[in-house]
Amino acid sequence: MAEAHLCGLQDEFTCLVCQDTLTDPVTILCGHNFCLKCLTNYWDQSQECSCPQCRHTFTTRPELNRNTLLNKVIKKFKRPRLSPPLSQNYAGPGDVECDFCTGKKFRAMKSCLTCPASYCQTHLQPHYEGDALKHHNLVDPVRNLKEKLCEKHQKSLEMFCKTDEMCICLMCGMTEHDDHEKVELETEREEKQNQLEVTIRRRLEKKEKKIKETMRTAEQMKVSEIKITLH
């Protein structure tokens, strides 16, 4: 019920200056709310300090302090909302199961590389609500999650060591691979993908060139046969 009221107040949580959801909201004396950065920039570029909404003018520039209560409400408003537990589906063939369901398991919605574990909608909720979990690395459901972890440190493989040509975790990067050339795993994946695309394109171009040469040779042979026939 409370979240339904929050949805109806979306306009109240929008900054008139940037037309986006309030960030670091401040409330000025006339009662209107703005992003701290937006209002600061607005006043820096104006000859007078006035409210961008009601145009109320202040004789001296007010000190801006973040509205802590409003900031908490907006965070609740912006928090991802998951579907009710009743809409969940049981894990079927090919699905990744939730590691925390007992009995018949629900289908996992996300896997956490930090925990590491896979979660259904219900058991995933603490990762969106708790400060201790919200910075964890959530990805689409992953099978054999332990294979994504460093065997030595049980941490997610987030880096690629170019020197040893292997995936490593952050702890490995600071210890035995400290002096090696390293990049983020996603960066290396994109680079390999680009290299593969270039290789495939070159092969296709080479194949196309060979086909054209074959067709040209066949056409020349056909012309020669016609000439011989005419003579």
PDB file of C-alpha atoms in Angstrom:
ATOM      1  CA  MET A   1       0.000   0.000   0.000  1.00  0.00           C
ATOM      2  CA  ALA A   2       2.824   2.362   0.915  1.00  0.00           C
ATOM      3  CA  GLU A   3       4.620   1.711  -2.379  1.00  0.00           C
ATOM      4  CA  ALA A   4       1.406   2.473  -4.287  1.00  0.00           C
ATOM      5  CA  HIS A   5       1.341   5.910  -2.643  1.00  0.00           C
ATOM      6  CA  LEU A   6       5.000   6.396  -3.558  1.00  0.00           C
ATOM      7  CA  CYS A   7       4.271   5.663  -7.228  1.00  0.00           C
ATOM      8  CA  GLY A   8       1.593   8.358  -7.194  1.00  0.00           C
ATOM      9  CA  LEU A   9       4.108  10.874  -5.863  1.00  0.00           C
ATOM     10  CA  GLN A  10       6.566  10.493  -8.748  1.00  0.00           C
ATOM     11  CA  ASP A  11       6.116  14.137  -9.833  1.00  0.00           C
ATOM     12  CA  GLU A  12       6.904  15.278  -6.291  1.00  0.00           C
ATOM     13  CA  PHE A  13      10.267  13.527  -6.518  1.00  0.00           C
ATOM     14  CA  THR A  14      11.221  15.168  -9.830  1.00  0.00           C
ATOM     15  CA  CYS A  15      13.617  18.111  -9.986  1.00  0.00           C
ATOM     16  CA  LEU A  16      12.153  20.955 -12.072  1.00  0.00           C
ATOM     17  CA  VAL A  17      15.623  21.950 -13.304  1.00  0.00           C
ATOM     18  CA  CYS A  18      16.920  18.611 -14.674  1.00  0.00           C
ATOM     19  CA  GLN A  19      13.500  16.905 -15.023  1.00  0.00           C
ATOM     20  CA  ASP A  20      14.903  13.766 -13.373  1.00  0.00           C
ATOM     21  CA  THR A  21      14.445  12.070  -9.993  1.00  0.00           C
ATOM     22  CA  LEU A  22      15.929  14.193  -7.194  1.00  0.00           C
ATOM     23  CA  THR A  23      19.550  13.520  -6.298  1.00  0.00           C
ATOM     24  CA  ASP A  24      20.832  14.855  -2.945  1.00  0.00           C
ATOM     25  CA  PRO A  25      17.492  16.701  -2.519  1.00  0.00           C
ATOM     26  CA  VAL A  26      17.405  20.107  -0.811  1.00  0.00           C
ATOM     27  CA  THR A  27      14.278  21.941   0.356  1.00  0.00           C
ATOM     28  CA  ILE A  28      14.327  25.746   0.264  1.00  0.00           C
ATOM     29  CA  LEU A  29      12.226  28.089   2.416  1.00  0.00           C
ATOM     30  CA  CYS A  30       9.338  28.284  -0.057  1.00  0.00           C
ATOM     31  CA  GLY A  31       8.907  24.523   0.318  1.00  0.00           C
ATOM     32  CA  HIS A  32      10.084  23.370  -3.116  1.00  0.00           C
ATOM     33  CA  ASN A  33      12.650  20.626  -3.661  1.00  0.00           C
ATOM     34  CA  PHE A  34      15.581  20.462  -6.081  1.00  0.00           C
ATOM     35  CA  CYS A  35      18.794  18.520  -6.625  1.00  0.00           C
ATOM     36  CA  LEU A  36      21.587  20.134  -4.641  1.00  0.00           C
ATOM     37  CA  LYS A  37      23.839  20.337  -7.715  1.00  0.00           C
ATOM     38  CA  CYS A  38      21.055  21.623  -9.997  1.00  0.00           C
ATOM     39  CA  LEU A  39      20.023  24.430  -7.655  1.00  0.00           C
ATOM     40  CA  THR A  40      23.629  25.410  -6.946  1.00  0.00           C
ATOM     41  CA  ASN A  41      24.407  25.657 -10.670  1.00  0.00           C
ATOM     42  CA  TYR A  42      21.144  27.538 -11.287  1.00  0.00           C
ATOM     43  CA  TRP A  43      21.992  30.169  -8.692  1.00  0.00           C
ATOM     44  CA  ASP A  44      25.622  30.397  -9.839  1.00  0.00           C
ATOM     45  CA  GLN A  45      24.392  31.398 -13.310  1.00  0.00           C
ATOM     46  CA  SER A  46      21.673  33.785 -12.107  1.00  0.00           C
ATOM     47  CA  GLN A  47      21.846  37.404 -11.016  1.00  0.00           C
ATOM     48  CA  GLU A  48      19.529  36.700  -8.063  1.00  0.00           C
ATOM     49  CA  CYS A  49      18.655  33.781  -5.837  1.00  0.00           C
ATOM     50  CA  SER A  50      15.085  32.782  -6.626  1.00  0.00           C
ATOM     51  CA  CYS A  51      13.086  29.564  -6.631  1.00  0.00           C
ATOM     52  CA  PRO A  52      13.078  28.059 -10.169  1.00  0.00           C
ATOM     53  CA  GLN A  53       9.483  26.927  -9.577  1.00  0.00           C
ATOM     54  CA  CYS A  54       7.583  29.718  -7.819  1.00  0.00           C
ATOM     55  CA  ARG A  55      10.125  32.528  -8.483  1.00  0.00           C
ATOM     56  CA  HIS A  56      10.227  33.487  -4.790  1.00  0.00           C
ATOM     57  CA  THR A  57      13.315  35.713  -4.382  1.00  0.00           C
ATOM     58  CA  PHE A  58      15.712  35.519  -1.445  1.00  0.00           C
ATOM     59  CA  THR A  59      17.583  38.646  -0.308  1.00  0.00           C
ATOM     60  CA  THR A  60      20.599  36.559   0.697  1.00  0.00           C
ATOM     61  CA  ARG A  61      21.636  33.230  -0.729  1.00  0.00           C
ATOM     62  CA  PRO A  62      20.272  30.489   1.607  1.00  0.00           C
ATOM     63  CA  GLU A  63      22.567  27.766   2.889  1.00  0.00           C
ATOM     64  CA  LEU A  64      21.626  24.473   1.240  1.00  0.00           C
ATOM     65  CA  ASN A  65      21.447  21.326   3.346  1.00  0.00           C
ATOM     66  CA  ARG A  66      20.392  17.934   2.068  1.00  0.00           C
ATOM     67  CA  ASN A  67      16.902  16.841   3.143  1.00  0.00           C
ATOM     68  CA  THR A  68      17.840  13.520   4.791  1.00  0.00           C
ATOM     69  CA  LEU A  69      14.273  12.274   5.260  1.00  0.00           C
ATOM     70  CA  LEU A  70      13.278  13.035   1.666  1.00  0.00           C
ATOM     71  CA  ASN A  71      16.457  11.362   0.454  1.00  0.00           C
ATOM     72  CA  LYS A  72      15.491   8.132   2.277  1.00  0.00           C
ATOM     73  CA  VAL A  73      11.987   8.222   0.806  1.00  0.00           C
ATOM     74  CA  ILE A  74      13.373   8.690  -2.724  1.00  0.00           C
ATOM     75  CA  LYS A  75      15.779   5.768  -2.258  1.00  0.00           C
ATOM     76  CA  LYS A  76      12.798   3.599  -1.315  1.00  0.00           C
ATOM     77  CA  PHE A  77      10.927   4.920  -4.336  1.00  0.00           C
ATOM     78  CA  LYS A  78      13.849   4.145  -6.690  1.00  0.00           C
ATOM     79  CA  ARG A  79      14.529   0.688  -5.226  1.00  0.00           C
ATOM     80  CA  PRO A  80      13.928  -2.073  -7.783  1.00  0.00           C
ATOM     81  CA  ARG A  81      10.564  -3.699  -7.186  1.00  0.00           C
ATOM     82  CA  LEU A  82      10.354  -7.422  -7.621  1.00  0.00           C
ATOM     83  CA  SER A  83       7.208  -9.270  -8.607  1.00  0.00           C
ATOM     84  CA  PRO A  84       5.189 -10.855  -5.806  1.00  0.00           C
ATOM     85  CA  PRO A  85       6.424 -14.299  -4.743  1.00  0.00           C
ATOM     86  CA  LEU A  86       3.242 -15.884  -6.156  1.00  0.00           C
ATOM     87  CA  SER A  87       4.383 -15.012  -9.682  1.00  0.00           C
ATOM     88  CA  GLN A  88       7.563 -17.039  -9.303  1.00  0.00           C
ATOM     89  CA  ASN A  89       8.079 -20.156 -11.354  1.00  0.00           C
ATOM     90  CA  TYR A  90       9.509 -23.410 -10.141  1.00  0.00           C
ATOM     91  CA  ALA A  91      12.851 -24.318 -11.683  1.00  0.00           C
ATOM     92  CA  GLY A  92      12.467 -26.538 -14.698  1.00  0.00           C
ATOM     93  CA  PRO A  93      14.882 -28.287 -17.051  1.00  0.00           C
ATOM     94  CA  GLY A  94      17.540 -25.835 -18.131  1.00  0.00           C
ATOM     95  CA  ASP A  95      16.820 -23.349 -15.303  1.00  0.00           C
ATOM     96  CA  VAL A  96      19.233 -22.377 -12.540  1.00  0.00           C
ATOM     97  CA  GLU A  97      17.751 -23.238  -9.117  1.00  0.00           C
ATOM     98  CA  CYS A  98      17.688 -20.924  -6.105  1.00  0.00           C
ATOM     99  CA  ASP A  99      20.260 -22.073  -3.557  1.00  0.00           C
ATOM    100  CA  PHE A 100      18.135 -20.933  -0.598  1.00  0.00           C
ATOM    101  CA  CYS A 101      14.754 -22.482  -1.409  1.00  0.00           C
ATOM    102  CA  THR A 102      13.873 -25.568   0.622  1.00  0.00           C
ATOM    103  CA  GLY A 103      11.873 -28.399  -0.860  1.00  0.00           C
ATOM    104  CA  LYS A 104      10.839 -27.687  -4.439  1.00  0.00           C
ATOM    105  CA  LYS A 105      13.099 -24.878  -5.635  1.00  0.00           C
ATOM    106  CA  PHE A 106      12.110 -21.716  -7.493  1.00  0.00           C
ATOM    107  CA  ARG A 107      13.920 -20.524 -10.614  1.00  0.00           C
ATOM    108  CA  ALA A 108      16.865 -18.221  -9.851  1.00  0.00           C
ATOM    109  CA  MET A 109      16.550 -14.625 -11.088  1.00  0.00           C
ATOM    110  CA  LYS A 110      20.135 -13.601 -10.360  1.00  0.00           C
ATOM    111  CA  SER A 111      23.437 -15.121  -9.308  1.00  0.00           C
ATOM    112  CA  CYS A 112      25.730 -13.262  -6.918  1.00  0.00           C
ATOM    113  CA  LEU A 113      29.436 -13.629  -7.670  1.00  0.00           C
ATOM    114  CA  THR A 114      30.291 -12.095  -4.308  1.00  0.00           C
ATOM    115  CA  CYS A 115      28.329 -14.509  -2.077  1.00  0.00           C
ATOM    116  CA  PRO A 116      28.495 -16.797  -4.257  1.00  0.00           C
ATOM    117  CA  ALA A 117      24.954 -18.158  -4.704  1.00  0.00           C
ATOM    118  CA  SER A 118      21.897 -17.992  -6.924  1.00  0.00           C
ATOM    119  CA  TYR A 119      18.619 -16.412  -5.756  1.00  0.00           C
ATOM    120  CA  CYS A 120      14.928 -16.508  -6.632  1.00  0.00           C
ATOM    121  CA  GLN A 121      12.871 -13.298  -6.427  1.00  0.00           C
ATOM    122  CA  THR A 122      12.088 -13.695  -2.730  1.00  0.00           C
ATOM    123  CA  HIS A 123      15.599 -14.521  -1.570  1.00  0.00           C
ATOM    124  CA  LEU A 124      17.131 -11.855  -3.825  1.00  0.00           C
ATOM    125  CA  GLN A 125      15.287  -9.021  -2.049  1.00  0.00           C
ATOM    126  CA  PRO A 126      17.952  -8.445   0.702  1.00  0.00           C
ATOM    127  CA  HIS A 127      20.479  -7.620  -2.031  1.00  0.00           C
ATOM    128  CA  TYR A 128      18.328  -4.622  -2.971  1.00  0.00           C
ATOM    129  CA  GLU A 129      17.407  -3.546   0.542  1.00  0.00           C
ATOM    130  CA  GLY A 130      20.455  -4.184   2.741  1.00  0.00           C
ATOM    131  CA  ASP A 131      23.398  -1.768   2.703  1.00  0.00           C
ATOM    132  CA  ALA A 132      25.795  -4.675   3.291  1.00  0.00           C
ATOM    133  CA  LEU A 133      24.637  -6.560   0.174  1.00  0.00           C
ATOM    134  CA  LYS A 134      23.606  -3.916  -2.361  1.00  0.00           C
ATOM    135  CA  HIS A 135      27.164  -3.524  -3.713  1.00  0.00           C
ATOM    136  CA  HIS A 136      27.509  -7.232  -4.509  1.00  0.00           C
ATOM    137  CA  ASN A 137      28.156  -8.280  -8.098  1.00  0.00           C
ATOM    138  CA  LEU A 138      24.803  -9.586  -9.416  1.00  0.00           C
ATOM    139  CA  VAL A 139      24.683 -11.265 -12.832  1.00  0.00           C
ATOM    140  CA  ASP A 140      22.187 -13.304 -14.826  1.00  0.00           C
ATOM    141  CA  PRO A 141      21.721 -16.817 -13.405  1.00  0.00           C
ATOM    142  CA  VAL A 142      24.912 -18.832 -13.771  1.00  0.00           C
ATOM    143  CA  ARG A 143      25.291 -22.595 -13.773  1.00  0.00           C
ATOM    144  CA  ASN A 144      28.206 -24.189 -11.942  1.00  0.00           C
ATOM    145  CA  LEU A 145      28.854 -20.939 -10.075  1.00  0.00           C
ATOM    146  CA  LYS A 146      31.911 -22.359  -8.313  1.00  0.00           C
ATOM    147  CA  GLU A 147      33.663 -22.621 -11.668  1.00  0.00           C
ATOM    148  CA  LYS A 148      33.453 -18.808 -11.833  1.00  0.00           C
ATOM    149  CA  LEU A 149      35.466 -18.530  -8.619  1.00  0.00           C
ATOM    150  CA  CYS A 150      39.192 -18.558  -7.941  1.00  0.00           C
ATOM    151  CA  GLU A 151      40.063 -21.980  -6.497  1.00  0.00           C
ATOM    152  CA  LYS A 152      42.620 -20.454  -4.144  1.00  0.00           C
ATOM    153  CA  HIS A 153      40.729 -17.442  -2.745  1.00  0.00           C
ATOM    154  CA  GLN A 154      37.082 -18.360  -3.562  1.00  0.00           C
ATOM    155  CA  LYS A 155      36.625 -14.888  -5.064  1.00  0.00           C
ATOM    156  CA  SER A 156      34.967 -14.054  -8.383  1.00  0.00           C
ATOM    157  CA  LEU A 157      37.248 -14.058 -11.430  1.00  0.00           C
ATOM    158  CA  GLU A 158      37.102 -10.385 -12.394  1.00  0.00           C
ATOM    159  CA  MET A 159      40.496  -9.897 -14.085  1.00  0.00           C
ATOM    160  CA  PHE A 160      42.530 -11.429 -16.887  1.00  0.00           C
ATOM    161  CA  CYS A 161      46.298 -11.839 -16.632  1.00  0.00           C
ATOM    162  CA  LYS A 162      47.727 -11.293 -20.116  1.00  0.00           C
ATOM    163  CA  THR A 163      51.154 -12.478 -18.969  1.00  0.00           C
ATOM    164  CA  ASP A 164      49.923 -15.936 -17.922  1.00  0.00           C
ATOM    165  CA  GLU A 165      46.836 -15.989 -20.193  1.00  0.00           C
ATOM    166  CA  MET A 166      44.419 -16.852 -17.383  1.00  0.00           C
ATOM    167  CA  CYS A 167      41.454 -15.479 -15.430  1.00  0.00           C
ATOM    168  CA  ILE A 168      42.271 -14.342 -11.895  1.00  0.00           C
ATOM    169  CA  CYS A 169      40.559 -12.729  -8.905  1.00  0.00           C
ATOM    170  CA  LEU A 170      41.506  -9.401  -7.325  1.00  0.00           C
ATOM    171  CA  MET A 171      43.505 -11.149  -4.573  1.00  0.00           C
ATOM    172  CA  CYS A 172      45.558 -12.993  -7.198  1.00  0.00           C
ATOM    173  CA  GLY A 173      46.126  -9.671  -8.943  1.00  0.00           C
ATOM    174  CA  MET A 174      47.644  -8.208  -5.789  1.00  0.00           C
ATOM    175  CA  THR A 175      49.802 -11.249  -4.936  1.00  0.00           C
ATOM    176  CA  GLU A 176      51.348 -13.705  -7.397  1.00  0.00           C
ATOM    177  CA  HIS A 177      50.272 -11.673 -10.451  1.00  0.00           C
ATOM    178  CA  ASP A 178      51.205  -8.288  -8.994  1.00  0.00           C
ATOM    179  CA  ASP A 179      53.834  -7.385 -11.635  1.00  0.00           C
ATOM    180  CA  HIS A 180      51.940  -8.908 -14.566  1.00  0.00           C
ATOM    181  CA  GLU A 181      49.954  -7.162 -17.292  1.00  0.00           C
ATOM    182  CA  LYS A 182      46.295  -7.322 -16.253  1.00  0.00           C
ATOM    183  CA  VAL A 183      42.963  -6.042 -17.571  1.00  0.00           C
ATOM    184  CA  GLU A 184      39.352  -6.365 -16.483  1.00  0.00           C
ATOM    185  CA  LEU A 185      37.785  -9.627 -17.609  1.00  0.00           C
ATOM    186  CA  GLU A 186      35.066  -7.827 -19.570  1.00  0.00           C
ATOM    187  CA  THR A 187      37.706  -5.767 -21.409  1.00  0.00           C
ATOM    188  CA  GLU A 188      39.583  -8.918 -22.411  1.00  0.00           C
ATOM    189  CA  ARG A 189      36.325 -10.586 -23.482  1.00  0.00           C
ATOM    190  CA  GLU A 190      35.468  -7.629 -25.735  1.00  0.00           C
ATOM    191  CA  GLU A 191      38.981  -7.625 -27.208  1.00  0.00           C
ATOM    192  CA  LYS A 192      38.807 -11.358 -27.978  1.00  0.00           C
ATOM    193  CA  GLN A 193      35.352 -10.878 -29.497  1.00  0.00           C
ATOM    194  CA  ASN A 194      36.648  -8.074 -31.740  1.00  0.00           C
ATOM    195  CA  GLN A 195      39.607 -10.202 -32.815  1.00  0.00           C
ATOM    196  CA  LEU A 196      37.280 -13.084 -33.643  1.00  0.00           C
ATOM    197  CA  GLU A 197      35.014 -10.815 -35.701  1.00  0.00           C
ATOM    198  CA  VAL A 198      38.033  -9.488 -37.643  1.00  0.00           C
ATOM    199  CA  THR A 199      39.258 -13.039 -38.314  1.00  0.00           C
ATOM    200  CA  ILE A 200      35.824 -14.165 -39.519  1.00  0.00           C
ATOM    201  CA  ARG A 201      35.461 -11.090 -41.733  1.00  0.00           C
ATOM    202  CA  ARG A 202      38.881 -11.674 -43.327  1.00  0.00           C
ATOM    203  CA  ARG A 203      38.052 -15.322 -43.982  1.00  0.00           C
ATOM    204  CA  LEU A 204      34.753 -14.358 -45.612  1.00  0.00           C
ATOM    205  CA  GLU A 205      36.476 -11.712 -47.739  1.00  0.00           C
ATOM    206  CA  LYS A 206      39.115 -14.251 -48.797  1.00  0.00           C
ATOM    207  CA  LYS A 207      36.438 -16.815 -49.632  1.00  0.00           C
ATOM    208  CA  GLU A 208      34.420 -14.235 -51.591  1.00  0.00           C
ATOM    209  CA  LYS A 209      37.542 -13.223 -53.533  1.00  0.00           C
ATOM    210  CA  LYS A 210      38.259 -16.853 -54.408  1.00  0.00           C
ATOM    211  CA  ILE A 211      34.675 -17.369 -55.595  1.00  0.00           C
ATOM    212  CA  LYS A 212      34.902 -14.281 -57.817  1.00  0.00           C
ATOM    213  CA  GLU A 213      38.204 -15.506 -59.293  1.00  0.00           C
ATOM    214  CA  THR A 214      36.659 -18.926 -59.971  1.00  0.00           C
ATOM    215  CA  MET A 215      33.639 -17.327 -61.646  1.00  0.00           C
ATOM    216  CA  ARG A 216      35.913 -15.083 -63.736  1.00  0.00           C
ATOM    217  CA  THR A 217      37.999 -18.074 -64.840  1.00  0.00           C
ATOM    218  CA  ALA A 218      34.846 -20.019 -65.726  1.00  0.00           C
ATOM    219  CA  GLU A 219      33.558 -17.060 -67.762  1.00  0.00           C
ATOM    220  CA  GLN A 220      36.868 -16.797 -69.626  1.00  0.00           C
ATOM    221  CA  MET A 221      36.797 -20.520 -70.422  1.00  0.00           C
ATOM    222  CA  LYS A 222      33.223 -20.167 -71.697  1.00  0.00           C
ATOM    223  CA  VAL A 223      34.240 -17.279 -73.988  1.00  0.00           C
ATOM    224  CA  SER A 224      37.205 -19.308 -75.292  1.00  0.00           C
ATOM    225  CA  GLU A 225      34.951 -22.290 -76.052  1.00  0.00           C
ATOM    226  CA  ILE A 226      32.576 -20.057 -78.002  1.00  0.00           C
ATOM    227  CA  LYS A 227      35.455 -18.643 -80.076  1.00  0.00           C
ATOM    228  CA  ILE A 228      36.740 -22.129 -80.866  1.00  0.00           C
ATOM    229  CA  THR A 229      33.234 -23.206 -81.890  1.00  0.00           C
ATOM    230  CA  LEU A 230      32.860 -20.212 -84.236  1.00  0.00           C
ATOM    231  CA  HIS A 231      36.174 -20.959 -85.931  1.00  0.00           C
TER     232      HIS A 231
END
